[in-house]
Coordinates of C-alpha atoms and ligand atoms in Angstrom, one line a residue:
M1 CA 0.0 0.3 0.0
S2 CA 1.4 3.5 -0.6
D3 CA 2.1 5.5 2.0
R4 CA -1.1 8.1 3.3
F5 CA -0.9 11.8 4.6
H6 CA -3.2 12.3 7.6
E7 CA -4.6 15.4 8.1
T8 CA -4.5 17.2 11.8
V9 CA -6.9 20.2 11.5
D10 CA -9.3 18.3 13.4
R11 CA -9.1 16.5 16.8
Y12 CA -11.6 13.7 15.7
W13 CA -11.9 14.1 12.4
G14 CA -9.7 14.6 9.0
Q15 CA -9.5 13.2 5.6
F16 CA -6.4 11.6 3.9
F17 CA -4.1 12.0 0.6
E18 CA -3.1 8.7 -1.2
I19 CA 1.3 10.0 -0.7
S20 CA 1.9 9.2 -4.4
R21 CA 5.8 11.0 -4.9
T22 CA 6.9 13.0 -1.1
V23 CA 8.1 16.6 -3.4
H24 CA 9.8 18.1 -0.4
R25 CA 9.6 17.5 3.7
E26 CA 11.0 20.3 5.3
Q27 CA 10.8 22.4 9.6
S28 CA 11.4 26.4 8.8
A29 CA 11.8 28.7 11.6
F30 CA 8.3 28.6 12.0
Q31 CA 6.7 25.4 10.7
H32 CA 6.6 22.0 9.7
I33 CA 6.6 21.9 5.8
Q34 CA 5.5 19.7 3.7
V35 CA 5.0 19.9 -0.7
L36 CA 3.2 16.1 -1.6
E37 CA 1.5 14.6 -4.6
N38 CA -1.6 13.1 -4.6
R39 CA -3.5 11.2 -8.4
L40 CA -6.5 13.8 -7.9
W41 CA -5.3 17.1 -6.5
G42 CA -1.3 17.4 -7.6
R43 CA 0.7 18.8 -5.6
V44 CA -0.5 19.4 -2.3
L45 CA 0.7 22.5 0.1
V46 CA 0.7 21.7 3.9
L47 CA 2.1 23.4 6.9
D48 CA 1.9 22.0 10.6
G49 CA 0.3 18.7 8.8
V50 CA -3.1 21.2 7.2
V51 CA -3.2 21.6 3.5
Q52 CA -3.0 24.6 2.1
T53 CA -3.7 24.9 -1.1
T54 CA -3.3 21.4 -3.6
E55 CA -3.0 22.9 -7.7
A56 CA -6.7 21.1 -8.5
D57 CA -8.6 23.5 -6.2
E58 CA -6.2 26.5 -4.7
H59 CA -8.2 29.0 -7.5
R60 CA -11.0 28.9 -5.3
Y61 CA -9.4 29.6 -2.8
H62 CA -7.4 32.6 -3.7
E63 CA -10.4 33.6 -6.4
A64 CA -12.7 33.8 -3.4
L65 CA -9.7 35.8 -1.7
V66 CA -8.8 38.4 -4.4
H67 CA -11.4 38.6 -6.5
V68 CA -14.5 39.8 -3.8
P69 CA -12.8 42.7 -2.7
L70 CA -10.9 44.4 -5.8
T71 CA -13.7 43.7 -8.3
S72 CA -16.2 46.0 -5.2
L73 CA -13.9 48.7 -5.2
A74 CA -13.0 50.3 -8.2
T75 CA -9.7 51.2 -9.0
P76 CA -7.8 49.3 -7.1
R77 CA -4.4 50.4 -7.5
R78 CA -2.3 49.1 -4.7
V79 CA -3.1 45.8 -2.8
L80 CA -1.3 45.0 0.4
I81 CA -1.2 41.0 1.3
I82 CA -0.5 39.5 4.4
G83 CA 0.8 36.1 4.7
G84 CA 0.6 34.2 1.0
G85 CA 4.0 32.8 0.4
D86 CA 2.7 30.0 -2.1
G87 CA 1.9 33.2 -4.8
G88 CA -1.5 32.1 -5.5
T89 CA -2.5 35.4 -3.7
L90 CA 0.3 37.2 -5.2
R91 CA -0.6 35.6 -9.3
E92 CA -4.6 36.6 -9.0
V93 CA -3.9 40.4 -7.7
L94 CA -2.1 41.1 -10.7
K95 CA -4.5 40.6 -13.1
H96 CA -6.4 44.3 -12.6
P97 CA -5.2 47.3 -13.7
V98 CA -2.6 47.4 -10.1
E99 CA 0.3 49.6 -9.7
R100 CA 1.7 47.9 -6.7
V101 CA 1.4 45.3 -4.3
V102 CA 3.9 44.6 -1.2
M103 CA 3.8 41.3 -0.2
V104 CA 4.6 40.8 3.3
E105 CA 5.3 36.7 4.6
I106 CA 7.2 35.6 7.1
D107 CA 8.5 32.4 6.0
G108 CA 10.8 32.9 3.0
A109 CA 11.3 28.7 3.6
V110 CA 7.3 28.9 1.9
I111 CA 8.1 31.0 -1.4
D112 CA 10.7 29.0 -1.7
A113 CA 9.4 26.2 -1.6
C114 CA 6.7 27.2 -3.3
R115 CA 8.3 28.7 -6.2
T116 CA 10.0 25.1 -7.1
H117 CA 8.1 22.4 -6.7
M118 CA 4.4 24.7 -7.3
P119 CA 5.7 26.6 -10.1
A120 CA 1.6 26.8 -11.4
L121 CA 0.8 28.6 -7.8
S122 CA 3.0 32.2 -8.6
A123 CA 3.2 31.3 -12.0
G124 CA 5.6 33.7 -12.7
A125 CA 4.4 36.6 -10.3
F126 CA 6.6 37.7 -8.2
D127 CA 8.6 38.8 -10.5
D128 CA 6.3 40.7 -11.7
Q129 CA 7.7 45.0 -11.3
R130 CA 4.8 45.6 -9.1
V131 CA 5.3 43.5 -6.3
D132 CA 7.4 44.0 -3.5
L133 CA 8.3 41.6 -1.5
I134 CA 9.1 41.2 1.8
V135 CA 10.3 38.9 4.6
G136 CA 8.5 39.2 7.3
D137 CA 6.5 39.9 9.8
G138 CA 3.2 41.0 8.1
I139 CA 2.0 42.7 11.9
A140 CA 4.9 45.2 12.1
H141 CA 4.6 46.1 8.8
V142 CA 0.8 47.3 8.9
A143 CA 1.7 48.3 12.4
H144 CA 5.2 50.7 11.4
S145 CA 4.7 50.9 8.3
D146 CA 2.6 54.3 6.7
E147 CA 1.3 53.8 3.1
T148 CA -2.3 53.2 2.7
F149 CA -3.6 50.3 0.7
D150 CA -6.8 49.6 -1.4
A151 CA -7.2 46.4 -0.5
I152 CA -5.4 43.8 2.6
L153 CA -5.9 41.0 2.3
V154 CA -4.6 38.3 5.2
D155 CA -3.2 35.0 3.1
S156 CA -2.4 33.1 6.2
T157 CA -2.7 30.2 7.9
D158 CA -5.2 29.2 10.2
P159 CA -6.0 31.2 12.7
G160 CA -6.0 29.8 16.3
D161 CA -7.6 28.9 19.6
G162 CA -7.5 26.1 19.1
A163 CA -4.9 22.6 18.5
H164 CA -3.2 25.5 15.9
S165 CA -3.4 28.4 18.1
E166 CA 1.4 28.9 18.1
A167 CA 1.1 28.5 14.2
P168 CA 2.1 32.0 12.7
G169 CA -1.3 32.4 11.5
G170 CA -3.0 33.0 14.6
V171 CA -1.6 36.2 16.0
L172 CA -2.5 38.0 12.3
F173 CA -6.0 38.2 14.4
T174 CA -5.8 40.2 16.7
D175 CA -7.9 43.4 17.6
A176 CA -4.5 45.2 18.3
F177 CA -3.6 44.6 14.1
Y178 CA -7.3 45.0 12.6
A179 CA -7.6 48.6 14.4
D180 CA -3.3 49.2 12.8
A181 CA -5.2 47.6 8.8
A182 CA -8.1 50.0 8.9
R183 CA -5.4 52.7 9.6
R184 CA -3.0 51.4 6.4
L185 CA -6.2 51.6 3.9
S186 CA -7.9 54.6 2.1
A187 CA -10.6 55.4 2.3
D188 CA -12.7 53.1 0.5
G189 CA -10.6 50.2 1.0
I190 CA -11.7 46.7 2.1
L191 CA -10.1 43.2 4.3
A192 CA -10.6 40.7 3.6
A193 CA -9.3 37.5 5.0
Q194 CA -9.1 33.8 6.3
H195 CA -10.9 33.0 8.9
A196 CA -11.2 28.8 9.1
V197 CA -13.9 26.5 8.7
P198 CA -17.5 28.3 10.0
F199 CA -18.4 24.5 10.8
L200 CA -15.9 22.8 12.5
D201 CA -14.0 26.0 14.4
G202 CA -17.3 28.5 14.6
P203 CA -16.1 29.8 18.3
V204 CA -12.8 31.2 16.2
H205 CA -14.8 32.4 13.2
R206 CA -17.3 34.7 15.5
A207 CA -14.6 35.3 17.5
K208 CA -12.6 37.2 14.5
A209 CA -16.3 38.2 13.1
Q210 CA -16.4 40.2 15.7
R211 CA -13.3 41.9 16.3
L212 CA -13.6 42.4 11.7
A213 CA -16.4 44.3 13.5
R214 CA -15.3 46.2 16.3
A215 CA -12.5 47.6 13.5
F216 CA -14.7 49.1 10.5
A217 CA -17.8 51.1 10.3
L218 CA -18.6 48.2 7.7
S219 CA -18.1 44.0 8.1
G220 CA -19.4 41.1 7.2
R221 CA -18.8 37.4 5.7
Y222 CA -18.6 34.9 2.6
E223 CA -17.4 31.6 2.6
V224 CA -15.6 30.2 -0.2
P225 CA -16.4 26.0 -1.3
V226 CA -13.5 24.8 -1.5
P227 CA -13.0 20.7 -1.9
T228 CA -9.8 20.1 0.4
Y229 CA -10.7 22.3 2.8
T230 CA -12.6 19.6 4.8
G231 CA -16.1 20.7 7.2
G232 CA -17.7 22.5 4.4
P233 CA -17.3 25.9 2.9
L234 CA -14.2 28.3 4.2
G235 CA -15.2 31.4 6.2
L236 CA -13.5 34.9 4.9
G237 CA -13.6 37.7 6.3
W238 CA -14.4 41.2 5.1
G239 CA -13.8 44.7 6.6
S240 CA -14.4 48.6 5.0
A241 CA -14.8 52.0 6.3
A242 CA -17.4 52.4 3.5
T243 CA -18.0 49.8 1.0
D244 CA -20.0 46.7 1.4
P245 CA -18.6 43.9 -1.3
G246 CA -22.3 42.0 -0.7
A247 CA -24.6 45.1 -2.3
V248 CA -21.6 45.3 -5.3
P249 CA -25.0 45.0 -7.9
A250 CA -23.9 42.3 -10.5
A251 CA -24.2 44.8 -13.1
T252 CA -21.2 47.2 -12.0
L253 CA -19.4 43.7 -11.4
A254 CA -19.5 42.2 -14.5
S255 CA -18.5 45.4 -16.4
R256 CA -15.7 46.0 -14.1
L257 CA -14.2 41.9 -15.2
A258 CA -15.9 43.1 -19.1
A259 CA -13.1 46.7 -18.8
R260 CA -10.2 44.4 -16.9
G261 CA -10.2 42.3 -20.1
L262 CA -10.8 39.3 -17.1
A263 CA -15.1 38.4 -17.9
G264 CA -15.2 35.1 -18.0
A265 CA -10.7 34.8 -18.1
L266 CA -11.2 32.8 -14.6
R267 CA -12.0 29.4 -13.7
F268 CA -14.2 30.3 -10.2
Y269 CA -15.2 33.5 -9.7
S270 CA -18.5 35.8 -11.4
P271 CA -20.7 37.8 -10.5
A272 CA -23.1 35.6 -10.2
R273 CA -20.5 33.3 -8.0
H274 CA -19.5 37.0 -6.2
H275 CA -22.7 37.2 -4.2
A276 CA -24.0 33.7 -3.8
L277 CA -20.6 33.7 -1.5
F278 CA -22.6 35.6 0.7
A279 CA -25.9 34.0 1.1
L280 CA -25.0 31.8 4.1
S281 CA -27.1 29.6 6.7
A282 CA -27.8 29.8 9.7
D283 CA -26.8 26.3 10.5
D284 CA -22.7 27.0 9.4
G285 CA -21.1 27.4 13.2
I286 CA -21.5 30.9 13.5
D287 CA -25.1 32.3 14.3
P288 CA -26.5 31.1 17.4
Ligands
LIG1 N1 -4.3 29.3 3.5 C1 -6.0 29.6 4.0 C2 -5.7 27.6 4.4 C3 -6.3 26.6 5.6 C4 -6.7 25.5 5.8 N2 -7.4 25.6 6.9 C5 -8.6 24.5 6.9 N3 -8.2 23.2 5.9 N4 -9.4 24.4 7.9 C6 -4.3 28.8 2.7 C7 -3.1 29.2 2.0 C8 -3.2 29.2 0.1 N5 -2.6 31.1 -0.2

């Protein structure tokens, strides 16, 4: 029998992958990094035992994290990515007519592993002239930089509070971080952040939503179905002083996509999908 990788995201339940090949395995200064190969999903990035992204379904997550906020904005010019070491978020951001993207990833080893072993994720994005790549602490950057951005995208490991509270992503979800991030946004700018799987991790997701509500005049959440994230759709949170991404009319989204050369060019995201992602049910672990 071939080797199996068992995910450790939940204590009581999970998933396994047949490993056709272990491509890379390393303990970095921050976390355990694996790139595995599976016949169904292609290469799989695993950090501290949790599946982060696979070649076959990564586009769903990255398109939802990026195109929901960026298509909700009339003129997104400057974007800050916190995390995102695999490059998928950066690749999607660069499809918009942005002028500058600052990406702050704490673990250079993730960037190197993904550029080498999962090059389709970044697809050359790290070489784009518009990109300023910083290997460093995103929290410190947001606290100390005085640059403002039209969008801030938090593409991290899970927010924690449970089995993975020690993960480097956990510290990105404090009141202080969101307050600093709110100061770094332009007047109509939007922050979007991954917030783990609500059905499995309801209390964590609810706590993050409450923090967003304290830091931003407008805030809310949406969800994206990604097959290799177990336990139901992945939750995302958003915050803004002035733009509600769930309330932008489909016709506006469609004309922006067309003006940016993106109509029909994306695999998952569309104006209809945009609004579908905001249609939440009461049983997702959030609403008591
Ligand atoms: N970051 C989000 C991974 C979420 C996994 N969590 C889970 N299955 N509970 C992905 C990084 C991709 N750029």
